[in-house]
Structure formats: structure tokens, C-alpha cells
mmCIF file of C-alpha atoms in Angstrom:
data_model
loop_
_atom_site.group_PDB
_atom_site.id
_atom_site.type_symbol
_atom_site.label_atom_id
_atom_site.label_comp_id
_atom_site.label_asym_id
_atom_site.label_seq_id
_atom_site.Cartn_x
_atom_site.Cartn_y
_atom_site.Cartn_z
ATOM 1 C CA MET A 1 -44.435 -7.103 -47.676
ATOM 2 C CA THR A 2 -42.627 -7.349 -44.206
ATOM 3 C CA GLU A 3 -41.184 -4.359 -42.623
ATOM 4 C CA LEU A 4 -37.313 -4.567 -42.367
ATOM 5 C CA LYS A 5 -35.906 -3.376 -39.035
ATOM 6 C CA PRO A 6 -32.218 -3.881 -38.663
ATOM 7 C CA HIS A 7 -31.431 -4.617 -35.118
ATOM 8 C CA GLN A 8 -28.589 -3.034 -33.127
ATOM 9 C CA ASP A 9 -26.711 -6.435 -32.832
ATOM 10 C CA SER A 10 -27.344 -7.421 -36.573
ATOM 11 C CA THR A 11 -24.383 -8.540 -38.455
ATOM 12 C CA GLY A 12 -23.897 -7.581 -42.055
ATOM 13 C CA LEU A 13 -24.852 -11.115 -43.085
ATOM 14 C CA GLU A 14 -28.159 -11.004 -41.223
ATOM 15 C CA ILE A 15 -29.020 -7.480 -42.834
ATOM 16 C CA ALA A 16 -28.157 -8.860 -46.319
ATOM 17 C CA LEU A 17 -30.353 -12.009 -45.876
ATOM 18 C CA GLN A 18 -33.099 -9.648 -44.958
ATOM 19 C CA TRP A 19 -32.651 -7.678 -48.122
ATOM 20 C CA ALA A 20 -32.541 -10.773 -50.083
ATOM 21 C CA GLN A 21 -36.339 -11.202 -49.739
ATOM 22 C CA LEU A 22 -36.734 -7.928 -51.907
ATOM 23 C CA PRO A 23 -36.350 -7.570 -55.547
ATOM 24 C CA ALA A 24 -32.752 -7.379 -57.200
ATOM 25 C CA GLU A 25 -32.543 -3.722 -57.530
ATOM 26 C CA HIS A 26 -33.236 -3.366 -53.606
ATOM 27 C CA LEU A 27 -30.728 -5.937 -53.096
ATOM 28 C CA LYS A 28 -28.004 -4.178 -55.186
ATOM 29 C CA ALA A 29 -28.827 -0.987 -53.328
ATOM 30 C CA ALA A 30 -28.525 -2.635 -50.045
ATOM 31 C CA LEU A 31 -25.152 -4.376 -50.791
ATOM 32 C CA ALA A 32 -23.835 -1.052 -51.990
ATOM 33 C CA ALA A 33 -24.920 0.618 -48.779
ATOM 34 C CA LEU A 34 -23.635 -2.356 -46.707
ATOM 35 C CA GLU A 35 -20.148 -2.659 -48.005
ATOM 36 C CA PRO A 36 -18.788 0.529 -46.292
ATOM 37 C CA GLU A 37 -20.179 -0.774 -42.850
ATOM 38 C CA LEU A 38 -18.556 -4.163 -43.339
ATOM 39 C CA ALA A 39 -15.252 -2.467 -44.365
ATOM 40 C CA ARG A 40 -15.423 -0.277 -41.159
ATOM 41 C CA GLN A 41 -16.201 -3.273 -38.958
ATOM 42 C CA HIS A 42 -13.255 -5.232 -40.445
ATOM 43 C CA GLN A 43 -10.956 -2.353 -39.910
ATOM 44 C CA MET A 44 -12.041 -1.950 -36.369
ATOM 45 C CA ARG A 45 -11.388 -5.720 -35.738
ATOM 46 C CA VAL A 46 -7.966 -5.421 -37.260
ATOM 47 C CA MET A 47 -7.188 -2.433 -35.147
ATOM 48 C CA GLN A 48 -8.321 -4.080 -31.912
ATOM 49 C CA ALA A 49 -6.159 -7.102 -32.705
ATOM 50 C CA GLN A 50 -3.297 -4.986 -33.242
ATOM 51 C CA LEU A 51 -3.829 -3.058 -30.006
ATOM 52 C CA GLU A 52 -4.091 -6.431 -28.010
ATOM 53 C CA ALA A 53 -0.871 -7.636 -29.815
ATOM 54 C CA GLN A 54 0.957 -4.435 -28.766
ATOM 55 C CA ALA A 55 -0.319 -4.588 -25.097
ATOM 56 C CA ALA A 56 0.833 -8.047 -24.808
ATOM 57 C CA LYS A 57 4.193 -7.363 -26.109
ATOM 58 C CA GLU A 58 4.633 -4.378 -23.632
ATOM 59 C CA ARG A 59 3.525 -6.550 -20.733
ATOM 60 C CA ARG A 60 6.305 -9.235 -21.909
ATOM 61 C CA SER A 61 8.915 -6.500 -22.072
ATOM 62 C CA HIS A 62 8.013 -5.058 -18.668
ATOM 63 C CA LEU A 63 8.238 -8.488 -16.997
ATOM 64 C CA LEU A 64 11.693 -9.045 -18.806
ATOM 65 C CA TYR A 65 13.022 -5.824 -17.487
ATOM 66 C CA LEU A 66 11.624 -6.619 -13.927
ATOM 67 C CA GLY A 67 13.201 -10.006 -14.063
ATOM 68 C CA GLY A 68 16.537 -8.397 -14.986
ATOM 69 C CA LEU A 69 16.308 -5.876 -12.041
ATOM 70 C CA VAL A 70 15.470 -8.581 -9.503
ATOM 71 C CA GLY A 71 18.152 -11.078 -10.900
ATOM 72 C CA GLY A 72 20.819 -8.334 -10.925
ATOM 73 C CA PHE A 73 19.971 -7.237 -7.381
ATOM 74 C CA LEU A 74 20.013 -10.884 -6.190
ATOM 75 C CA ILE A 75 23.359 -11.427 -7.762
ATOM 76 C CA VAL A 76 25.066 -8.318 -6.319
ATOM 77 C CA VAL A 77 23.725 -9.061 -2.814
ATOM 78 C CA ALA A 78 24.986 -12.575 -3.104
ATOM 79 C CA MET A 79 28.552 -11.561 -4.319
ATOM 80 C CA LEU A 80 28.660 -8.775 -1.733
ATOM 81 C CA THR A 81 27.570 -11.335 0.941
ATOM 82 C CA SER A 82 29.800 -14.031 -0.130
ATOM 83 C CA ALA A 83 32.771 -11.358 -0.332
ATOM 84 C CA VAL A 84 32.245 -10.427 3.380
ATOM 85 C CA ILE A 85 32.072 -14.143 4.471
ATOM 86 C CA VAL A 86 35.204 -15.055 2.483
ATOM 87 C CA GLY A 87 37.116 -11.915 3.709
ATOM 88 C CA ILE A 88 36.286 -12.737 7.277
ATOM 89 C CA ASN A 89 37.738 -16.206 6.814
ATOM 90 C CA GLY A 90 41.003 -14.835 5.682
ATOM 91 C CA LEU A 91 40.983 -15.049 1.918
ATOM 92 C CA PRO A 92 41.230 -11.292 0.986
ATOM 93 C CA TRP A 93 42.201 -12.107 -2.889
ATOM 94 C CA LEU A 94 38.775 -13.904 -3.373
ATOM 95 C CA SER A 95 37.061 -11.323 -1.393
ATOM 96 C CA ALA A 96 38.487 -8.625 -3.712
ATOM 97 C CA MET A 97 37.337 -10.671 -6.758
ATOM 98 C CA LEU A 98 33.825 -10.954 -5.373
ATOM 99 C CA ALA A 99 33.447 -7.351 -4.333
ATOM 100 C CA GLY A 100 35.482 -5.851 -7.010
ATOM 101 C CA PRO A 101 34.427 -4.228 -10.345
ATOM 102 C CA SER A 102 32.896 -7.615 -11.582
ATOM 103 C CA VAL A 103 29.881 -6.750 -9.133
ATOM 104 C CA LEU A 104 29.249 -3.473 -11.273
ATOM 105 C CA SER A 105 29.916 -5.294 -14.403
ATOM 106 C CA LEU A 106 27.088 -8.024 -13.640
ATOM 107 C CA ALA A 107 24.787 -5.508 -12.279
ATOM 108 C CA GLY A 108 25.189 -3.461 -15.452
ATOM 109 C CA LEU A 109 24.672 -6.611 -17.708
ATOM 110 C CA PHE A 110 21.516 -7.612 -15.918
ATOM 111 C CA VAL A 111 19.880 -4.234 -15.439
ATOM 112 C CA LEU A 112 20.921 -2.417 -18.567
ATOM 113 C CA ARG A 113 21.069 -5.531 -20.783
ATOM 114 C CA ARG A 114 24.337 -4.444 -22.583
ATOM 115 C CA VAL A 115 28.059 -4.422 -21.840
ATOM 116 C CA ASP A 116 30.189 -1.720 -23.553
ATOM 117 C CA SER A 117 33.611 -3.052 -24.739
ATOM 118 C CA ASP A 118 35.285 -0.121 -23.138
ATOM 119 C CA ALA A 119 33.527 -0.614 -19.775
ATOM 120 C CA ALA A 120 34.568 -4.302 -20.058
ATOM 121 C CA LYS A 121 38.169 -3.267 -20.474
ATOM 122 C CA HIS A 122 38.003 -0.825 -17.744
ATOM 123 C CA THR A 123 36.518 -3.496 -15.372
ATOM 124 C CA ALA A 124 39.226 -6.020 -16.460
ATOM 125 C CA ARG A 125 42.025 -3.554 -15.588
ATOM 126 C CA ALA A 126 40.399 -2.666 -12.178
ATOM 127 C CA HIS A 127 39.912 -6.312 -11.487
ATOM 128 C CA ASP A 128 43.657 -7.071 -12.225
ATOM 129 C CA ALA A 129 44.680 -4.085 -9.998
ATOM 130 C CA ALA A 130 42.409 -5.400 -7.103
ATOM 131 C CA LEU A 131 43.854 -8.885 -7.485
ATOM 132 C CA ASN A 132 47.386 -7.644 -7.548
ATOM 133 C CA ALA A 133 46.711 -5.367 -4.409
ATOM 134 C CA ALA A 134 45.109 -8.176 -2.496
ATOM 135 C CA SER A 135 47.826 -10.816 -3.402
ATOM 136 C CA GLN A 136 50.836 -8.652 -2.325
ATOM 137 C CA PRO A 137 51.959 -9.444 1.206
ATOM 138 C CA ALA A 138 51.071 -6.859 3.906
ATOM 139 C CA SER A 139 54.184 -4.665 4.753
ATOM 140 C CA GLY A 140 54.992 -4.225 8.347
ATOM 141 C CA SER A 141 54.044 -7.953 9.211
ATOM 142 C CA GLY A 142 57.509 -8.349 10.711
ATOM 143 C CA VAL A 143 58.293 -11.357 8.485
ATOM 144 C CA VAL A 144 61.458 -10.992 6.731
#
């Protein structure tokens, strides 16, 4: 009879095929001993797949968060730059709209990924106040 030596890299099927050469009683004992090992290997593969899926999900979430930060930063810088350019060209009401509370609202939207209804109401009121202040003629201009 040949000597059975399971290799380190042998799979359960290879081991079972080696044992199949022996009588039925030995095969039954081998399969009973092999079943827990196969169950452990399967459980290990399932856990490894879950860990890989979790890592991929975390990478996607991180990239989305970084994209929001970069997008929010670019929008805020563009709005503030355009507010300065428009203000220099003599349109203070448009400059107030671009540099007003809407900048904070958009930054909060992109960075925090949420907008509170109370914050939106406060932003709208502050925006209206800034527009009213910018649209009123300057006092002391000498024009009657």
C-alpha cells in the first residue's frame, strides 16, 4: 500500500482523492476529519472577501470626501475671486452676492454634505440684508 503524505498546499479534494484509494471505512473517517478543515477554509475565504469589500468601500468613501473638499475649496476661491473682480468694476451688489453668505452655504454643502433648513433660512436672510445694503445709494454722495 502507498504511503499517504498530505502536502502543505494540498486542497481538500486532493486529500480526499488520495484517501479514496483506501477501503470505505478509512474513507468515511477521512471525510469526517476533512469536513471541519473545509469549513474553516470556506469561512476564511468568506471573511477575506468581506474584508476586501469593506476596504474598497472605505477607499471610495475617502475619495468622495476628498473630492468634496477640493470641489468646495475651488468653488469658494472662484466666488471670492470673482467678487473682488466684480467689486473693482463697480458692481457692489453682485460682489455682495458672490462674497456673501452663499459662499459659506456652498462650502458647507460640499464639505459637510448636508444643508440644515435653519442654516438655509439664516443664509437667505443674510443674503437679502447684504443685497439691500449694497443696493442702497451711498449717503453723502452730494447727489440730491
